Each structure stands twice: as structure tokens, then as C-alpha cells.
């Protein structure tokens, strides 16, 4: 049975590792042509593309720092040359620079804002027309439960992740007339390199606050993103889907 994802051009940012890698591989399995964006992990990104091709899909690794608009424009051209217009954009690339607010410098703030929000703007900007013109285009932004609850030592990160809600809701309104959608997926705490940076003592504290009593696996988030990317989510736009083990509703 053919589905909406068959032959669709999908760009996943930050797809060399963690959640982005899982999303890219799954979209590839579902028949999409996947552009695997990375910033510096070249070997890993080529690995992801190779895995997708081995499983029968099509993929191309594309380097760009999402915070750099010119680099993002070049990446978009590369994707268009390889697979045509972008029909599904997953804004997944994100970083943390954690520090108590009293110790947080303007540089700590700017580093996180440049990638998490600058990248959101840049990638959505260059793909916006593609998504709007696509049959049921999809914009999927990976936020976080931290954008809903805040989190000690993450004022910069929390600010970027809650800003994604307002951005997504607004872009959803601007895409709606053409039948394309924009949604946020807001994971809880997921077992990736990002969580490894959190001290064990803090991890234990977080675990106590998760009703399902476990951290998320990448696959827990991937399943929800697959749903949002598919035809099954056609009537859902401007929403925030929490995947957080019951931490927030
Ligand atoms: P991760 O394992 O640290 O991987 C981050 C990915 O983003 C890597 O592929 C990295 O590429 C890429 N990246 C970072 N900065 C970039 C830039 N400037 N330009 C392009 N790519 C860049 O992170 P993750 O845990 O999978 O998180 C992915 C997303 O989910 C993030 O937006 C994060 O905020 C969100 N999230 C994560 C969790 C969690 O607990 N892990 C929870 C909620 C939300 P390189 O390898 O080339 O550096």
C-alpha cells in the first residue's frame, strides 16, 4: 500500500545522532527520500545515509550549521538538486549550554538561541514555500517538556523551546489555507548524548518526576514524528504533542 511518505522529500536537521538519526532512518524505511543534515559529525551522517540506503530507501548527507543562513540556503539547494522540493521539514537540531541563571553569560544565552531559534528560523525560511506548495506539506518542530515546565539551569534552553510553540502555532495559521500543517513534538528526557551531559545525581532527580518511571528511548519519539509526518495527521495543526512519560499535559 502506498502512503503519503512514499517518495516524499524530507529534510531532518541534526540527523547524525540521537533523535534526529532515529527520525531520518524511520522516514527512510517508510519510503521517503531523506536529507540527513549534520554540523560536524560527518562520519555519523554518512553512516545514517548508508543505513537508509541499505534498507532500500534513498538518502543524502547534507552539511550545514543551521545557525548560518547562507549555509542553510546552500543546503536547501543541495536537497532540491538531489530530491526536489522539501515536503517535510523536521527542525530537530538543538543544543544545551546549562548554567544556573546567576552564572549564565550573554554568550551562553546567544549560543543556544542562535542554534535552537536561529536554526528554526533559517531552515523554516528556506523551506517555507516548498512546504506551502506541497500536497499536505509538513513542518515538524522538536521542542521539549523543558519548554513547558522550565528546568533548573536551563533558562536559555527553556526559553528557546517554549518560543517554538508560538512560532509553530503562527506558521500553522499561515500554512493552513494550502492544507499544509505545522506541529511541535515535545519529548521529555530521552536517552541520547544530550542526556549523558546531565550529571547522574540530576538524572536521578528527573527520573523521580517521570510517572512512567523511565527515560524515553529514541523510538518513543520517532513513532510520534512518523505519525505527524504521515497522512494520518492531516487534520491536526498548530499542536504540541507531549512524549514525556506523563510529566506534562
Ligand atoms: P544530540 O544527541 O545531542 O544530537 C544533536 C544533533 O543536532 C546532532 O546530530 C548534531 O550534529 C546536531 N546539531 C547540533 N547543533 C547543530 C547545528 N548548529 N547545525 C546542525 N546540526 C546541529 O541531541 P538529541 O538529544 O538527539 O536532541 C535532538 C533534539 O531533541 C534537540 O532539539 C533537543 O533539544 C530535543 N530534545 C532532546 C531531549 C533529550 O532528552 N535528549 C529531550 C527533549 C527534546 P553534529 O553531530 O554534527 O554536531
Coordinates of C-alpha atoms and ligand atoms in Angstrom, one line a residue:
X1 CA 0.0 0.0 0.0
X2 CA 1.4 3.4 -0.9
X3 CA 1.4 6.1 1.7
X4 CA 1.9 9.8 1.8
X5 CA 5.6 9.3 2.8
X6 CA 6.4 7.3 -0.3
X7 CA 8.9 9.3 -2.4
X8 CA 8.4 12.4 -0.2
X9 CA 11.4 14.7 0.2
X10 CA 12.2 15.0 3.9
X11 CA 14.9 17.2 5.5
X12 CA 15.8 16.3 9.0
X13 CA 18.2 18.7 10.8
X14 CA 20.7 17.3 13.3
X15 CA 20.2 13.8 11.9
X16 CA 23.7 12.4 12.6
X17 CA 22.9 11.3 16.1
X18 CA 20.2 10.8 18.7
X19 CA 16.6 11.6 18.0
X20 CA 17.3 13.1 14.5
X21 CA 19.1 10.0 13.5
X22 CA 16.1 7.8 14.6
X23 CA 13.7 10.1 12.7
X24 CA 15.7 10.1 9.5
X25 CA 16.1 6.3 9.5
X26 CA 12.4 5.7 10.1
X27 CA 11.3 8.2 7.4
X28 CA 13.6 6.3 5.1
X29 CA 12.1 3.0 6.0
X30 CA 8.6 4.5 5.2
X31 CA 9.7 5.3 1.6
X32 CA 10.8 8.9 2.0
X33 CA 13.9 10.4 0.3
X34 CA 15.8 11.7 3.3
X35 CA 18.3 14.6 3.5
X36 CA 20.4 13.9 6.6
X37 CA 21.7 17.2 8.0
X38 CA 24.7 17.4 10.3
X39 CA 27.0 20.1 11.6
X40 CA 30.3 18.3 12.3
X41 CA 29.6 14.6 12.7
X42 CA 30.4 13.8 9.0
X43 CA 31.2 10.1 9.6
X44 CA 28.0 9.5 11.5
X45 CA 25.8 11.3 9.0
X46 CA 27.2 9.2 6.1
X47 CA 26.5 6.2 8.3
X48 CA 22.9 7.2 8.7
X49 CA 22.5 7.7 4.9
X50 CA 24.2 4.4 4.2
X51 CA 21.8 2.6 6.7
X52 CA 18.8 4.2 4.9
X53 CA 20.1 3.1 1.5
X54 CA 20.8 -0.5 2.8
X55 CA 17.2 -0.7 4.0
X56 CA 16.0 0.2 0.5
X57 CA 15.5 3.9 0.9
X58 CA 17.2 7.0 -0.6
X59 CA 19.3 9.4 1.4
X60 CA 21.8 12.2 1.1
X61 CA 24.0 13.7 3.8
X62 CA 24.0 17.5 3.8
X63 CA 26.3 19.6 5.9
X64 CA 25.2 22.9 7.4
X65 CA 25.3 24.8 10.6
X66 CA 21.6 25.6 11.0
X67 CA 22.5 28.9 12.7
X68 CA 24.2 30.1 9.5
X69 CA 21.6 31.3 6.9
X70 CA 23.9 31.2 3.9
X71 CA 24.9 27.6 4.7
X72 CA 21.2 26.7 5.1
X73 CA 20.4 28.2 1.7
X74 CA 23.2 26.1 0.2
X75 CA 21.9 23.0 1.9
X76 CA 18.4 23.7 0.6
X77 CA 19.8 23.9 -3.0
X78 CA 21.6 20.6 -2.5
X79 CA 18.4 18.9 -1.3
X80 CA 16.4 20.3 -4.2
X81 CA 19.0 19.1 -6.7
X82 CA 19.0 15.6 -5.1
X83 CA 15.3 15.1 -4.5
X84 CA 13.3 18.2 -5.5
X85 CA 11.3 20.5 -3.2
X86 CA 11.2 19.8 0.6
X87 CA 7.8 18.4 1.5
X88 CA 8.6 17.5 5.1
X89 CA 11.0 19.5 7.3
X90 CA 11.9 18.3 10.7
X91 CA 13.6 21.0 12.8
X92 CA 15.4 18.8 15.2
X93 CA 18.9 20.3 15.6
X94 CA 19.3 21.7 19.1
X95 CA 21.9 22.3 21.8
X96 CA 22.1 23.0 25.5
X97 CA 24.6 25.2 27.4
X98 CA 23.4 24.7 31.0
X99 CA 24.2 27.0 33.9
X100 CA 22.3 28.5 36.8
X101 CA 20.9 31.8 35.6
X102 CA 23.0 33.8 38.1
X103 CA 26.1 32.3 36.3
X104 CA 24.7 32.4 32.8
X105 CA 26.6 34.7 30.4
X106 CA 25.2 36.5 27.5
X107 CA 27.4 34.3 25.4
X108 CA 25.8 31.1 26.9
X109 CA 22.4 32.6 26.0
X110 CA 23.3 33.6 22.5
X111 CA 24.9 30.2 21.6
X112 CA 21.7 28.4 22.5
X113 CA 19.4 31.0 20.9
X114 CA 21.5 31.1 17.7
X115 CA 21.1 27.3 17.1
X116 CA 17.7 26.5 18.6
X117 CA 15.8 29.5 17.3
X118 CA 18.1 30.9 14.6
X119 CA 18.2 27.4 13.1
X120 CA 14.4 27.2 13.4
X121 CA 14.0 30.5 11.5
X122 CA 16.7 29.7 8.9
X123 CA 15.5 26.2 8.0
X124 CA 11.8 27.1 8.0
X125 CA 12.5 30.2 6.0
X126 CA 14.3 28.4 3.1
X127 CA 11.7 25.5 3.0
X128 CA 8.6 27.5 3.7
X129 CA 7.5 27.9 0.1
X130 CA 8.2 24.3 -0.7
X131 CA 6.1 23.1 2.3
X132 CA 3.2 25.5 1.5
X133 CA 3.1 24.4 -2.2
X134 CA 3.4 20.7 -1.4
X135 CA 0.4 18.5 -1.2
X136 CA -0.1 18.3 2.6
X137 CA 3.4 19.6 3.4
X138 CA 4.6 19.1 7.0
X139 CA 6.6 21.3 9.3
X140 CA 7.6 19.4 12.5
X141 CA 9.5 21.2 15.2
X142 CA 11.2 19.2 18.0
X143 CA 10.6 21.2 21.2
X144 CA 10.9 19.8 24.8
X145 CA 9.0 19.3 28.0
X146 CA 11.5 21.8 29.4
X147 CA 9.7 24.5 27.2
X148 CA 6.6 23.6 29.2
X149 CA 7.9 23.2 32.7
X150 CA 11.2 25.1 32.7
X151 CA 14.2 23.2 34.2
X152 CA 16.9 24.2 36.8
X153 CA 20.0 25.5 35.0
X154 CA 18.3 25.7 31.6
X155 CA 16.8 29.2 31.3
X156 CA 18.3 29.7 27.8
X157 CA 17.2 26.3 26.5
X158 CA 13.7 26.5 28.1
X159 CA 13.2 29.9 26.5
X160 CA 14.0 28.6 23.0
X161 CA 11.9 25.5 23.5
X162 CA 8.8 27.4 24.6
X163 CA 9.3 30.0 21.9
X164 CA 8.9 27.1 19.4
X165 CA 5.2 26.8 20.5
X166 CA 4.3 30.3 19.5
X167 CA 6.3 30.1 16.3
X168 CA 4.7 26.8 15.3
X169 CA 1.1 28.0 16.1
X170 CA 1.6 31.1 13.9
X171 CA 3.2 29.3 11.0
X172 CA 0.4 26.7 11.2
X173 CA -2.1 29.5 10.6
X174 CA -0.1 30.8 7.6
X175 CA 0.1 27.3 6.0
X176 CA -3.4 26.2 6.7
X177 CA -5.2 27.6 3.6
X178 CA -3.0 25.4 1.4
X179 CA -3.6 22.3 3.5
X180 CA -0.1 22.0 4.9
X181 CA 0.5 21.6 8.7
X182 CA 2.9 22.7 11.4
X183 CA 3.2 20.9 14.7
X184 CA 5.6 20.6 17.7
X185 CA 6.7 17.3 19.2
X186 CA 7.8 17.9 22.8
X187 CA 9.8 15.0 24.2
X188 CA 10.5 14.5 27.8
X189 CA 14.0 13.2 28.7
X190 CA 15.4 10.9 26.1
X191 CA 18.4 8.6 26.3
X192 CA 20.8 10.4 23.9
X193 CA 24.2 12.2 24.1
X194 CA 22.3 15.3 25.3
X195 CA 21.1 13.5 28.5
X196 CA 24.6 12.0 29.0
X197 CA 25.8 15.6 29.7
X198 CA 23.5 15.8 32.7
X199 CA 25.2 14.8 36.0
X200 CA 24.0 11.4 37.3
X201 CA 22.6 13.0 40.5
X202 CA 20.4 15.3 38.5
X203 CA 19.3 12.4 36.3
X204 CA 18.1 10.5 39.3
X205 CA 16.1 13.6 40.4
X206 CA 14.5 13.8 37.0
X207 CA 13.6 10.1 36.9
X208 CA 11.7 10.6 40.2
X209 CA 9.4 13.1 38.4
X210 CA 8.5 10.8 35.5
X211 CA 5.2 8.9 36.1
X212 CA 6.1 6.1 33.7
X213 CA 9.4 5.7 35.7
X214 CA 11.8 5.6 32.8
X215 CA 13.5 7.9 30.4
X216 CA 12.3 7.8 26.8
X217 CA 14.0 5.8 24.1
X218 CA 14.6 7.5 20.8
X219 CA 11.9 5.1 19.3
X220 CA 9.3 6.6 21.6
X221 CA 9.7 10.0 19.9
X222 CA 10.3 8.6 16.4
X223 CA 6.8 6.9 16.4
X224 CA 5.1 10.2 17.1
X225 CA 7.1 12.1 14.5
X226 CA 6.2 9.3 11.9
X227 CA 2.5 9.8 12.7
X228 CA 2.8 13.6 12.3
X229 CA 4.7 13.2 9.0
X230 CA 2.0 10.8 7.7
X231 CA -1.4 11.3 6.1
X232 CA -3.0 10.1 9.4
X233 CA -2.3 13.6 11.0
X234 CA -4.0 15.6 8.1
X235 CA -6.5 17.4 10.4
X236 CA -4.0 18.2 13.1
X237 CA -2.1 21.5 13.0
X238 CA -0.7 24.1 15.4
X239 CA -0.5 21.4 18.2
X240 CA 2.1 20.4 20.8
X241 CA 2.4 16.6 21.2
X242 CA 4.0 15.7 24.5
X243 CA 6.0 12.5 24.6
X244 CA 7.2 12.7 28.2
X245 CA 6.1 9.7 30.2
X246 CA 3.3 11.7 31.9
X247 CA 5.3 14.7 33.1
X248 CA 3.1 17.3 31.4
X249 CA -0.2 17.6 29.6
Ligands
LIG1 P1 22.1 15.1 20.4 O1 22.1 13.6 20.6 O2 23.0 16.0 21.1 O3 22.2 15.4 18.8 C1 22.2 16.7 18.3 C2 22.1 16.7 16.9 O4 21.9 18.0 16.4 C3 23.4 16.2 16.2 O5 23.1 15.5 15.0 C4 24.1 17.5 15.9 O6 25.0 17.4 14.8 C5 23.0 18.4 15.6 N1 23.4 19.8 15.7 C6 23.7 20.5 16.8 N2 24.0 21.7 16.5 C7 23.8 21.9 15.2 C8 23.9 22.9 14.3 N3 24.3 24.2 14.7 N4 23.6 22.7 13.0 C9 23.3 21.5 12.5 N5 23.1 20.4 13.4 C10 23.4 20.6 14.7 O7 20.6 15.6 20.7 P2 19.2 14.9 20.9 O8 19.1 14.5 22.3 O9 19.0 13.9 19.8 O10 18.2 16.1 20.6 C11 17.6 16.4 19.4 C12 16.5 17.4 19.6 O11 15.6 17.0 20.5 C13 17.0 18.8 20.1 O12 16.4 19.8 19.6 C14 16.7 18.7 21.6 O13 16.6 19.9 22.2 C15 15.4 17.9 21.6 N6 15.2 17.2 22.8 C16 16.0 16.3 23.4 C17 15.7 15.7 24.6 C18 16.7 14.7 25.3 O14 16.4 14.4 26.4 N7 17.7 14.2 24.6 C19 14.5 16.0 25.2 C20 13.6 16.9 24.6 C21 14.0 17.5 23.4 P3 26.6 17.1 15.0 O15 26.6 15.6 15.4 O16 27.2 17.2 13.6 O17 27.1 18.0 16.0

